[in-house]
Amino acid sequence: MGKLKKLVCFVLMLGLAALLLSGCGGSSDSSGKIKIGLNYELSGDNATYGQDCVDGILMAFEEINKAGGLLGKQIEPIKMDNKSDSAEAISVATRLITQDKVVAILGPATSGPFMAQIPIATQHKVPVMSASTTAEYVTMDENGNVKEYAFRICFKDSFQGTLMANFALEKLNATKAVIVFDNTNDYSLGLKKSFTETFTSKGGTIVAEEAFVTKETDFNAILTRIKGLEFDVIFLPGYYQEAGPFIKQARALEINHPILGADGFDSADLVALAGASALNDIYFSNHYSSLDKDPKVLEFIENFKKKAGKDPNAFHALGYDLGYFVADAIKRANSDNAEKIKDALAATSEFKGVTGTVKIDEKHDAIKSAVIIELQNGEQVSATKFSP
Amino acid sequence: MEQLLQQLVNGLSLGSIYALISLGYTMVYGIIRLINFAHGDIYMIGAYVGYVCMRHLKLGFFESLIISMVFCALLGILIEKIAYKPLRNSARITALITAIGVSLFLEYSTMAVATATVRTYPADVLINKTFSPIKGVIVNIQQVYIFIITIALMLLLQFIVHKTRIGKAMRAVSADKDAARMMGINVDNTISYTFAIGSALAGAAGVLVGIYYNTINPLMGMLPGLKAFVAAVFGGIGIIPGAFIGGLTIGIIETMVSGYVSSLYKDAVAFAMLILILLVKPSGLLGKNIREKV
């Protein structure tokens, strides 16, 4: 009996091993499809950003495929979840490259996981690109070494911080600013740094700096303290989850100064969180605005609404652009060879997307314009474009 | 001076929430000596039930509050029956670890169902007006609501515990479980009631927080749960007025720390207080030093 059991076990194990092996060897590139990997945050803390980007990308691919595909082939997106985790992003990237044999990887949406997968991609010579990683050093390290296989199509946080500082000084005639920032978030710290540098170097003063931690909901104590100070604007580099309650509580305490922010404010939830009546004199930099009258933007908004039944936000738009961005490079490379796609990506000189025109510079960063959106009563009332 | 008063108002409304959560902590501890770490997550579930009632079923504030309290009461009983009751006679650490397990289970089940997205309550369920009792001090009507509801629920609880048969049974079970059973008290039912009442209070706190801060997420119960635990220990764990005073004190201290020192230190101060209390007066503010029976 014991012998029989062992034998059965052995046979079963052999079978399993065979299954695994066949799984590995099965994906060569003869299917006539161009495989593109999507390594995104579909669950976990940053799931909303990942999901929104993916929605945009898939919409772009669908349109391209409907119009006949690329180089006569259809695009096959392979979507995987990195759980908003850097370690997981690496294993997803490894799988996409070695097992699914993708020619390029799009995503992740946030800087940490995106940077984590770059060494793997470089090792296998597969280009990776993101639409929304705005951290300072992503495609280039701090010593100025460009990461050959990494690209992005969005501007950097320092660009936004500088832009908002100039805006406060010149358009709002502000000389005294209060900064309220998220002390546990690189995005927030980066914006704070560049805002402070520009604002103070041009004669402004930072009257106070107040810190909070991610997921804070009660800002009354900070606000009460700020209320006693004399200042012109509040700069709040952070995400809408905290900006919403902050603005609501600020207006309830009759702090009616302009509040400035960056692309983290962009979400339909901001209105739900803060309440429309509190959203007055809010200014934030963003990748695109739905007020844009460019026919390309209008068409995108209309198609997106038809498909998803809601207004697109910046992440949808960025994802959509990223889909077309990689397609554009494949077209120019006239090949689905990863190496050639990489060269074509680096040579991008004028890619026209919904979120503006992208030129990839020698650091693999995107040179593109930003908009500053003004909210009054919860509605976007103006959007002004600023070029770098 | 104005600023100090304003901070006091801020602190009282934050403290009321802690007080509501810590009442449940204290009750459960008082009766079965279990630190129910899942309590903060029941508060989170309460917030979500309120959200569904108001957002999807379009119910008013008081209906939603009551539905949420009833739902949490049932959930509390269910958790006790499934997770804690089979462990009632095992080592205390076993029950404690189970409580942590239940807590994680609730958090991530909610995340699986409702996703991690931040949700918002509808804007107009409760009047959102401010008034100024003293010049320069602004009070939101919602803050008044939170404060009054907390006091009302605490008084109701005091009444239940001291003036009703259930309360008498609770006190008996708390004092000596076996003796209580010999006197014909149904210990299992009494424990169920305790869980029901404690969880209902947490549910109420969830709805109030949902309305006041207007943002809820599946992990919102973690930190307030821990703070409420500190509050319960501060006031003397197992003592109802102690939990109330403890909650308000923690709320005010936190606000004062972020208002006058730095908001980055407020959590640290809350937990430093826990350590300090345990060193100086382990039985808490209102706790009596009872010698352990041998």
mmCIF file with all atom_site columns, N, CA, C and O in Angstrom, chain A residues 31-36 61-62 64-77 336:
data_model
loop_
_atom_site.group_PDB
_atom_site.id
_atom_site.type_symbol
_atom_site.label_atom_id
_atom_site.label_alt_id
_atom_site.label_comp_id
_atom_site.label_asym_id
_atom_site.label_entity_id
_atom_site.label_seq_id
_atom_site.pdbx_PDB_ins_code
_atom_site.Cartn_x
_atom_site.Cartn_y
_atom_site.Cartn_z
_atom_site.occupancy
_atom_site.B_iso_or_equiv
_atom_site.pdbx_formal_charge
_atom_site.auth_seq_id
_atom_site.auth_comp_id
_atom_site.auth_asym_id
_atom_site.auth_atom_id
_atom_site.pdbx_PDB_model_num
ATOM 1  N N  . SER A 1 31  ? 2.321   34.465 -33.006 1.00 0.00 ? 31  SER A N  1
ATOM 2  C CA . SER A 1 31  ? 0.866   34.568 -33.019 1.00 0.00 ? 31  SER A CA 1
ATOM 3  C C  . SER A 1 31  ? 0.363   35.670 -33.943 1.00 0.00 ? 31  SER A C  1
ATOM 4  O O  . SER A 1 31  ? -0.828  35.792 -34.192 1.00 0.00 ? 31  SER A O  1
ATOM 5  N N  . GLY A 1 32  ? 1.279   36.499 -34.441 1.00 0.00 ? 32  GLY A N  1
ATOM 6  C CA . GLY A 1 32  ? 0.837   37.589 -35.297 1.00 0.00 ? 32  GLY A CA 1
ATOM 7  C C  . GLY A 1 32  ? 0.234   38.729 -34.502 1.00 0.00 ? 32  GLY A C  1
ATOM 8  O O  . GLY A 1 32  ? -0.525  39.537 -35.025 1.00 0.00 ? 32  GLY A O  1
ATOM 9  N N  . LYS A 1 33  ? 0.556   38.771 -33.206 1.00 0.00 ? 33  LYS A N  1
ATOM 10 C CA . LYS A 1 33  ? 0.041   39.855 -32.383 1.00 0.00 ? 33  LYS A CA 1
ATOM 11 C C  . LYS A 1 33  ? 1.208   40.571 -31.737 1.00 0.00 ? 33  LYS A C  1
ATOM 12 O O  . LYS A 1 33  ? 2.265   39.968 -31.517 1.00 0.00 ? 33  LYS A O  1
ATOM 13 N N  . ILE A 1 34  ? 1.019   41.843 -31.425 1.00 0.00 ? 34  ILE A N  1
ATOM 14 C CA . ILE A 1 34  ? 2.058   42.554 -30.702 1.00 0.00 ? 34  ILE A CA 1
ATOM 15 C C  . ILE A 1 34  ? 1.655   42.564 -29.240 1.00 0.00 ? 34  ILE A C  1
ATOM 16 O O  . ILE A 1 34  ? 0.629   43.136 -28.879 1.00 0.00 ? 34  ILE A O  1
ATOM 17 N N  . LYS A 1 35  ? 2.466   41.909 -28.415 1.00 0.00 ? 35  LYS A N  1
ATOM 18 C CA . LYS A 1 35  ? 2.106   41.808 -27.004 1.00 0.00 ? 35  LYS A CA 1
ATOM 19 C C  . LYS A 1 35  ? 2.707   42.974 -26.224 1.00 0.00 ? 35  LYS A C  1
ATOM 20 O O  . LYS A 1 35  ? 3.910   43.200 -26.278 1.00 0.00 ? 35  LYS A O  1
ATOM 21 N N  . ILE A 1 36  ? 1.859   43.671 -25.515 1.00 0.00 ? 36  ILE A N  1
ATOM 22 C CA . ILE A 1 36  ? 2.330   44.771 -24.674 1.00 0.00 ? 36  ILE A CA 1
ATOM 23 C C  . ILE A 1 36  ? 1.860   44.522 -23.250 1.00 0.00 ? 36  ILE A C  1
ATOM 24 O O  . ILE A 1 36  ? 0.680   44.243 -23.014 1.00 0.00 ? 36  ILE A O  1
ATOM 25 N N  . PHE A 1 61  ? -5.894  51.198 -27.151 1.00 0.00 ? 61  PHE A N  1
ATOM 26 C CA . PHE A 1 61  ? -5.577  49.971 -27.904 1.00 0.00 ? 61  PHE A CA 1
ATOM 27 C C  . PHE A 1 61  ? -6.781  49.478 -28.704 1.00 0.00 ? 61  PHE A C  1
ATOM 28 O O  . PHE A 1 61  ? -6.655  49.018 -29.834 1.00 0.00 ? 61  PHE A O  1
ATOM 29 N N  . GLU A 1 62  ? -7.939  49.591 -28.090 1.00 0.00 ? 62  GLU A N  1
ATOM 30 C CA . GLU A 1 62  ? -9.157  49.164 -28.770 1.00 0.00 ? 62  GLU A CA 1
ATOM 31 C C  . GLU A 1 62  ? -9.353  49.968 -30.065 1.00 0.00 ? 62  GLU A C  1
ATOM 32 O O  . GLU A 1 62  ? -9.651  49.410 -31.124 1.00 0.00 ? 62  GLU A O  1
ATOM 33 N N  . ILE A 1 64  ? -7.025  51.520 -31.767 1.00 0.00 ? 64  ILE A N  1
ATOM 34 C CA . ILE A 1 64  ? -5.967  51.186 -32.728 1.00 0.00 ? 64  ILE A CA 1
ATOM 35 C C  . ILE A 1 64  ? -6.289  49.863 -33.423 1.00 0.00 ? 64  ILE A C  1
ATOM 36 O O  . ILE A 1 64  ? -6.203  49.745 -34.641 1.00 0.00 ? 64  ILE A O  1
ATOM 37 N N  . ASN A 1 65  ? -6.711  48.886 -32.628 1.00 0.00 ? 65  ASN A N  1
ATOM 38 C CA . ASN A 1 65  ? -7.040  47.582 -33.200 1.00 0.00 ? 65  ASN A CA 1
ATOM 39 C C  . ASN A 1 65  ? -8.210  47.670 -34.176 1.00 0.00 ? 65  ASN A C  1
ATOM 40 O O  . ASN A 1 65  ? -8.223  47.014 -35.205 1.00 0.00 ? 65  ASN A O  1
ATOM 41 N N  . LYS A 1 66  ? -9.185  48.490 -33.814 1.00 0.00 ? 66  LYS A N  1
ATOM 42 C CA . LYS A 1 66  ? -10.359 48.637 -34.674 1.00 0.00 ? 66  LYS A CA 1
ATOM 43 C C  . LYS A 1 66  ? -9.950  49.264 -36.000 1.00 0.00 ? 66  LYS A C  1
ATOM 44 O O  . LYS A 1 66  ? -10.499 48.949 -37.064 1.00 0.00 ? 66  LYS A O  1
ATOM 45 N N  . ALA A 1 67  ? -8.969  50.148 -35.928 1.00 0.00 ? 67  ALA A N  1
ATOM 46 C CA . ALA A 1 67  ? -8.526  50.840 -37.145 1.00 0.00 ? 67  ALA A CA 1
ATOM 47 C C  . ALA A 1 67  ? -7.514  49.997 -37.936 1.00 0.00 ? 67  ALA A C  1
ATOM 48 O O  . ALA A 1 67  ? -6.839  50.501 -38.833 1.00 0.00 ? 67  ALA A O  1
ATOM 49 N N  . GLY A 1 68  ? -7.374  48.743 -37.580 1.00 0.00 ? 68  GLY A N  1
ATOM 50 C CA . GLY A 1 68  ? -6.507  47.878 -38.382 1.00 0.00 ? 68  GLY A CA 1
ATOM 51 C C  . GLY A 1 68  ? -5.230  47.455 -37.703 1.00 0.00 ? 68  GLY A C  1
ATOM 52 O O  . GLY A 1 68  ? -4.415  46.738 -38.279 1.00 0.00 ? 68  GLY A O  1
ATOM 53 N N  . GLY A 1 69  ? -5.026  47.917 -36.473 1.00 0.00 ? 69  GLY A N  1
ATOM 54 C CA . GLY A 1 69  ? -3.851  47.484 -35.720 1.00 0.00 ? 69  GLY A CA 1
ATOM 55 C C  . GLY A 1 69  ? -2.585  48.194 -36.121 1.00 0.00 ? 69  GLY A C  1
ATOM 56 O O  . GLY A 1 69  ? -2.619  49.247 -36.766 1.00 0.00 ? 69  GLY A O  1
ATOM 57 N N  . LEU A 1 70  ? -1.462  47.608 -35.708 1.00 0.00 ? 70  LEU A N  1
ATOM 58 C CA . LEU A 1 70  ? -0.145  48.205 -35.935 1.00 0.00 ? 70  LEU A CA 1
ATOM 59 C C  . LEU A 1 70  ? 0.670   47.291 -36.833 1.00 0.00 ? 70  LEU A C  1
ATOM 60 O O  . LEU A 1 70  ? 0.759   46.089 -36.547 1.00 0.00 ? 70  LEU A O  1
ATOM 61 N N  . LEU A 1 71  ? 1.272   47.799 -37.876 1.00 0.00 ? 71  LEU A N  1
ATOM 62 C CA . LEU A 1 71  ? 2.112   47.003 -38.769 1.00 0.00 ? 71  LEU A CA 1
ATOM 63 C C  . LEU A 1 71  ? 1.353   45.760 -39.231 1.00 0.00 ? 71  LEU A C  1
ATOM 64 O O  . LEU A 1 71  ? 1.912   44.681 -39.388 1.00 0.00 ? 71  LEU A O  1
ATOM 65 N N  . GLY A 1 72  ? 0.044   45.912 -39.387 1.00 0.00 ? 72  GLY A N  1
ATOM 66 C CA . GLY A 1 72  ? -0.766  44.777 -39.832 1.00 0.00 ? 72  GLY A CA 1
ATOM 67 C C  . GLY A 1 72  ? -1.078  43.767 -38.746 1.00 0.00 ? 72  GLY A C  1
ATOM 68 O O  . GLY A 1 72  ? -1.699  42.741 -39.014 1.00 0.00 ? 72  GLY A O  1
ATOM 69 N N  . LYS A 1 73  ? -0.621  44.032 -37.534 1.00 0.00 ? 73  LYS A N  1
ATOM 70 C CA . LYS A 1 73  ? -0.906  43.099 -36.429 1.00 0.00 ? 73  LYS A CA 1
ATOM 71 C C  . LYS A 1 73  ? -1.810  43.775 -35.408 1.00 0.00 ? 73  LYS A C  1
ATOM 72 O O  . LYS A 1 73  ? -1.849  44.999 -35.309 1.00 0.00 ? 73  LYS A O  1
ATOM 73 N N  . GLN A 1 74  ? -2.498  42.938 -34.644 1.00 0.00 ? 74  GLN A N  1
ATOM 74 C CA . GLN A 1 74  ? -3.323  43.465 -33.567 1.00 0.00 ? 74  GLN A CA 1
ATOM 75 C C  . GLN A 1 74  ? -2.479  43.601 -32.296 1.00 0.00 ? 74  GLN A C  1
ATOM 76 O O  . GLN A 1 74  ? -1.533  42.836 -32.096 1.00 0.00 ? 74  GLN A O  1
ATOM 77 N N  . ILE A 1 75  ? -2.840  44.573 -31.477 1.00 0.00 ? 75  ILE A N  1
ATOM 78 C CA . ILE A 1 75  ? -2.140  44.700 -30.193 1.00 0.00 ? 75  ILE A CA 1
ATOM 79 C C  . ILE A 1 75  ? -2.827  43.799 -29.171 1.00 0.00 ? 75  ILE A C  1
ATOM 80 O O  . ILE A 1 75  ? -4.054  43.782 -29.082 1.00 0.00 ? 75  ILE A O  1
ATOM 81 N N  . GLU A 1 76  ? -2.038  43.043 -28.447 1.00 0.00 ? 76  GLU A N  1
ATOM 82 C CA . GLU A 1 76  ? -2.617  42.219 -27.390 1.00 0.00 ? 76  GLU A CA 1
ATOM 83 C C  . GLU A 1 76  ? -2.098  42.694 -26.038 1.00 0.00 ? 76  GLU A C  1
ATOM 84 O O  . GLU A 1 76  ? -0.965  42.423 -25.663 1.00 0.00 ? 76  GLU A O  1
ATOM 85 N N  . PRO A 1 77  ? -2.941  43.435 -25.301 1.00 0.00 ? 77  PRO A N  1
ATOM 86 C CA . PRO A 1 77  ? -2.491  43.886 -23.990 1.00 0.00 ? 77  PRO A CA 1
ATOM 87 C C  . PRO A 1 77  ? -2.546  42.744 -22.976 1.00 0.00 ? 77  PRO A C  1
ATOM 88 O O  . PRO A 1 77  ? -3.505  41.982 -22.959 1.00 0.00 ? 77  PRO A O  1
ATOM 89 N N  . ASP A 1 336 ? 8.353   45.319 -34.407 1.00 0.00 ? 336 ASP A N  1
ATOM 90 C CA . ASP A 1 336 ? 7.955   45.064 -33.023 1.00 0.00 ? 336 ASP A CA 1
ATOM 91 C C  . ASP A 1 336 ? 9.122   44.478 -32.232 1.00 0.00 ? 336 ASP A C  1
ATOM 92 O O  . ASP A 1 336 ? 8.939   43.727 -31.285 1.00 0.00 ? 336 ASP A O  1
#
